[in-house]
PDB file of C-alpha atoms in Angstrom:
ATOM      1  CA  MET X   1     -30.515  -3.847-163.621  1.00  0.00           C
ATOM      2  CA  SER X   2     -31.138  -2.518-166.801  1.00  0.00           C
ATOM      3  CA  GLU X   3     -34.705  -2.620-166.262  1.00  0.00           C
ATOM      4  CA  ASN X   4     -34.646  -0.370-163.256  1.00  0.00           C
ATOM      5  CA  LEU X   5     -32.139   2.289-165.003  1.00  0.00           C
ATOM      6  CA  GLN X   6     -34.722   2.529-167.591  1.00  0.00           C
ATOM      7  CA  GLU X   7     -37.722   3.521-165.631  1.00  0.00           C
ATOM      8  CA  THR X   8     -35.740   6.398-163.822  1.00  0.00           C
ATOM      9  CA  ILE X   9     -34.918   8.235-167.191  1.00  0.00           C
ATOM     10  CA  PRO X  10     -37.589  10.328-167.775  1.00  0.00           C
ATOM     11  CA  GLU X  11     -39.507  10.060-171.326  1.00  0.00           C
ATOM     12  CA  LEU X  12     -38.962  13.139-173.223  1.00  0.00           C
ATOM     13  CA  PRO X  13     -41.932  14.474-175.238  1.00  0.00           C
ATOM     14  CA  SER X  14     -41.287  14.378-179.121  1.00  0.00           C
ATOM     15  CA  THR X  15     -40.950  17.237-181.460  1.00  0.00           C
ATOM     16  CA  ASP X  16     -44.353  16.315-182.859  1.00  0.00           C
ATOM     17  CA  GLU X  17     -45.972  16.364-179.241  1.00  0.00           C
ATOM     18  CA  ILE X  18     -44.278  19.605-178.226  1.00  0.00           C
ATOM     19  CA  GLN X  19     -45.473  21.275-181.221  1.00  0.00           C
ATOM     20  CA  ASP X  20     -49.056  20.045-181.018  1.00  0.00           C
ATOM     21  CA  ALA X  21     -49.445  21.098-177.546  1.00  0.00           C
ATOM     22  CA  LEU X  22     -47.906  24.353-178.447  1.00  0.00           C
ATOM     23  CA  GLU X  23     -50.794  24.660-181.154  1.00  0.00           C
ATOM     24  CA  LYS X  24     -53.331  23.516-178.576  1.00  0.00           C
ATOM     25  CA  ALA X  25     -52.462  25.926-176.030  1.00  0.00           C
ATOM     26  CA  SER X  26     -52.391  28.991-178.341  1.00  0.00           C
ATOM     27  CA  ILE X  27     -55.608  28.214-179.867  1.00  0.00           C
ATOM     28  CA  LEU X  28     -56.927  27.769-176.624  1.00  0.00           C
ATOM     29  CA  ARG X  29     -55.436  31.236-175.482  1.00  0.00           C
ATOM     30  CA  GLU X  30     -57.415  32.951-178.136  1.00  0.00           C
ATOM     31  CA  GLU X  31     -60.239  31.345-177.633  1.00  0.00           C
ATOM     32  CA  VAL X  32     -60.080  32.581-173.841  1.00  0.00           C
ATOM     33  CA  ASP X  33     -59.313  35.926-174.922  1.00  0.00           C
ATOM     34  CA  HIS X  34     -62.508  35.950-177.369  1.00  0.00           C
ATOM     35  CA  TYR X  35     -64.619  34.417-174.609  1.00  0.00           C
ATOM     36  CA  ARG X  36     -63.447  37.013-171.561  1.00  0.00           C
ATOM     37  CA  SER X  37     -63.680  40.147-174.088  1.00  0.00           C
ATOM     38  CA  THR X  38     -67.041  39.084-175.615  1.00  0.00           C
ATOM     39  CA  ALA X  39     -68.536  38.392-172.066  1.00  0.00           C
ATOM     40  CA  GLN X  40     -66.853  41.559-170.555  1.00  0.00           C
ATOM     41  CA  GLU X  41     -68.869  43.693-173.365  1.00  0.00           C
ATOM     42  CA  ILE X  42     -72.116  41.885-172.692  1.00  0.00           C
ATOM     43  CA  ASP X  43     -71.510  42.477-169.020  1.00  0.00           C
ATOM     44  CA  ASP X  44     -70.800  46.254-169.635  1.00  0.00           C
ATOM     45  CA  GLU X  45     -73.789  46.724-171.768  1.00  0.00           C
ATOM     46  CA  PHE X  46     -75.802  44.913-169.138  1.00  0.00           C
ATOM     47  CA  ARG X  47     -74.452  47.000-166.496  1.00  0.00           C
ATOM     48  CA  ARG X  48     -75.099  50.285-168.314  1.00  0.00           C
ATOM     49  CA  ALA X  49     -79.039  49.390-169.443  1.00  0.00           C
ATOM     50  CA  ASN X  50     -79.152  48.667-165.438  1.00  0.00           C
ATOM     51  CA  GLU X  51     -77.253  51.570-164.076  1.00  0.00           C
ATOM     52  CA  ASP X  52     -80.147  52.501-161.838  1.00  0.00           C
ATOM     53  CA  ARG X  53     -79.917  49.117-160.219  1.00  0.00           C
ATOM     54  CA  ARG X  54     -77.402  47.765-157.731  1.00  0.00           C
ATOM     55  CA  LEU X  55     -75.881  44.852-159.375  1.00  0.00           C
ATOM     56  CA  THR X  56     -74.460  41.674-157.913  1.00  0.00           C
ATOM     57  CA  LEU X  57     -72.085  39.133-159.408  1.00  0.00           C
ATOM     58  CA  ASP X  58     -75.285  36.905-159.638  1.00  0.00           C
ATOM     59  CA  ASP X  59     -76.881  39.578-161.845  1.00  0.00           C
ATOM     60  CA  MET X  60     -74.488  39.673-164.599  1.00  0.00           C
ATOM     61  CA  PRO X  61     -74.678  37.472-167.362  1.00  0.00           C
ATOM     62  CA  TYR X  62     -71.365  36.355-167.411  1.00  0.00           C
ATOM     63  CA  GLY X  63     -69.917  37.768-163.833  1.00  0.00           C
ATOM     64  CA  GLU X  64     -69.167  34.055-162.796  1.00  0.00           C
ATOM     65  CA  GLU X  65     -67.593  33.227-166.095  1.00  0.00           C
ATOM     66  CA  LEU X  66     -65.207  36.110-165.756  1.00  0.00           C
ATOM     67  CA  ILE X  67     -64.082  35.238-162.372  1.00  0.00           C
ATOM     68  CA  ARG X  68     -63.689  31.819-163.390  1.00  0.00           C
ATOM     69  CA  THR X  69     -61.794  32.427-166.366  1.00  0.00           C
ATOM     70  CA  ARG X  70     -59.620  35.476-164.874  1.00  0.00           C
ATOM     71  CA  GLU X  71     -56.323  33.145-164.214  1.00  0.00           C
ATOM     72  CA  LEU X  72     -56.545  31.343-167.782  1.00  0.00           C
ATOM     73  CA  PRO X  73     -54.709  33.753-169.770  1.00  0.00           C
ATOM     74  CA  HIS X  74     -51.757  33.914-167.416  1.00  0.00           C
ATOM     75  CA  ARG X  75     -51.878  29.938-166.964  1.00  0.00           C
ATOM     76  CA  LEU X  76     -51.788  29.216-170.944  1.00  0.00           C
ATOM     77  CA  ASP X  77     -49.205  31.628-171.425  1.00  0.00           C
ATOM     78  CA  GLN X  78     -47.229  29.718-168.615  1.00  0.00           C
ATOM     79  CA  ALA X  79     -48.136  26.474-170.490  1.00  0.00           C
ATOM     80  CA  ILE X  80     -46.879  28.189-173.816  1.00  0.00           C
ATOM     81  CA  GLY X  81     -43.539  29.407-171.999  1.00  0.00           C
ATOM     82  CA  LEU X  82     -42.895  25.875-170.494  1.00  0.00           C
ATOM     83  CA  LEU X  83     -43.286  24.275-173.998  1.00  0.00           C
ATOM     84  CA  THR X  84     -41.247  26.663-175.756  1.00  0.00           C
ATOM     85  CA  GLN X  85     -38.137  26.156-173.318  1.00  0.00           C
ATOM     86  CA  ILE X  86     -38.778  22.273-173.825  1.00  0.00           C
ATOM     87  CA  ASP X  87     -38.970  23.057-177.815  1.00  0.00           C
ATOM     88  CA  GLU X  88     -35.745  25.159-177.545  1.00  0.00           C
ATOM     89  CA  LYS X  89     -34.235  22.793-175.206  1.00  0.00           C
ATOM     90  CA  LYS X  90     -33.511  24.890-172.555  1.00  0.00           C
ATOM     91  CA  LEU X  91     -34.474  22.453-170.196  1.00  0.00           C
ATOM     92  CA  SER X  92     -32.848  19.051-168.967  1.00  0.00           C
ATOM     93  CA  SER X  93     -34.553  15.939-169.491  1.00  0.00           C
ATOM     94  CA  LYS X  94     -35.874  15.656-166.008  1.00  0.00           C
ATOM     95  CA  ASP X  95     -37.337  19.178-166.059  1.00  0.00           C
ATOM     96  CA  ALA X  96     -38.595  18.681-169.729  1.00  0.00           C
ATOM     97  CA  SER X  97     -40.760  15.974-168.466  1.00  0.00           C
ATOM     98  CA  ASP X  98     -41.936  17.640-165.855  1.00  0.00           C
ATOM     99  CA  ALA X  99     -42.720  20.620-167.418  1.00  0.00           C
ATOM    100  CA  PHE X 100     -44.449  18.926-170.339  1.00  0.00           C
ATOM    101  CA  GLU X 101     -46.829  17.540-168.107  1.00  0.00           C
ATOM    102  CA  GLU X 102     -47.744  20.474-166.180  1.00  0.00           C
ATOM    103  CA  ALA X 103     -48.285  22.449-169.446  1.00  0.00           C
ATOM    104  CA  GLU X 104     -50.155  19.527-170.641  1.00  0.00           C
ATOM    105  CA  THR X 105     -52.348  19.746-167.296  1.00  0.00           C
ATOM    106  CA  ILE X 106     -52.858  23.468-167.742  1.00  0.00           C
ATOM    107  CA  ILE X 107     -54.025  22.892-170.842  1.00  0.00           C
ATOM    108  CA  GLU X 108     -56.329  20.435-169.889  1.00  0.00           C
ATOM    109  CA  ASP X 109     -57.924  22.592-166.800  1.00  0.00           C
ATOM    110  CA  ALA X 110     -58.154  25.517-169.130  1.00  0.00           C
ATOM    111  CA  ARG X 111     -60.061  23.555-171.604  1.00  0.00           C
ATOM    112  CA  SER X 112     -62.257  22.180-169.160  1.00  0.00           C
ATOM    113  CA  THR X 113     -63.016  25.293-167.460  1.00  0.00           C
ATOM    114  CA  ILE X 114     -63.866  27.178-170.488  1.00  0.00           C
ATOM    115  CA  ASP X 115     -66.009  24.411-171.985  1.00  0.00           C
ATOM    116  CA  ASP X 116     -68.034  24.311-168.437  1.00  0.00           C
ATOM    117  CA  CYS X 117     -68.955  28.025-169.039  1.00  0.00           C
ATOM    118  CA  THR X 118     -72.292  29.482-170.203  1.00  0.00           C
ATOM    119  CA  ALA X 119     -71.908  29.812-173.973  1.00  0.00           C
ATOM    120  CA  LEU X 120     -71.662  32.888-175.479  1.00  0.00           C
ATOM    121  CA  PRO X 121     -74.691  33.914-177.874  1.00  0.00           C
ATOM    122  CA  PRO X 122     -73.860  33.473-181.143  1.00  0.00           C
ATOM    123  CA  GLU X 123     -72.571  36.155-183.340  1.00  0.00           C
ATOM    124  CA  GLU X 124     -74.257  38.463-185.422  1.00  0.00           C
ATOM    125  CA  GLU X 125     -73.133  38.079-189.122  1.00  0.00           C
ATOM    126  CA  ASP X 126     -72.441  40.768-191.195  1.00  0.00           C
ATOM    127  CA  GLU X 127     -75.081  41.409-194.281  1.00  0.00           C
TER     128      GLU X 127
END
């Protein structure tokens, strides 16, 4: 009987697990912001250089990537919000367990998406 009861109690993430996930989400959020802003600058420059042409999404160096990543900042903010609520103990045990799983899924999906995008060109070093 006690085995069945234990199976129904959700396992709560530890404080370290929550903090690690928060750190991952925050770092990834910054990475996504940098990627998107740099890709947008490159596309804008390309658009200016080719203003005499009618450009399609396929013509743009990062057009597809900008579309694929447009929801990532919002989704990562959601993950950070969920993790913060768990950390501040604002959720029940069941809700905290579900929220942690959702946050981890968001982080993994965002990491997979950004890793699958075309790499940005190397940044020029200031001399």
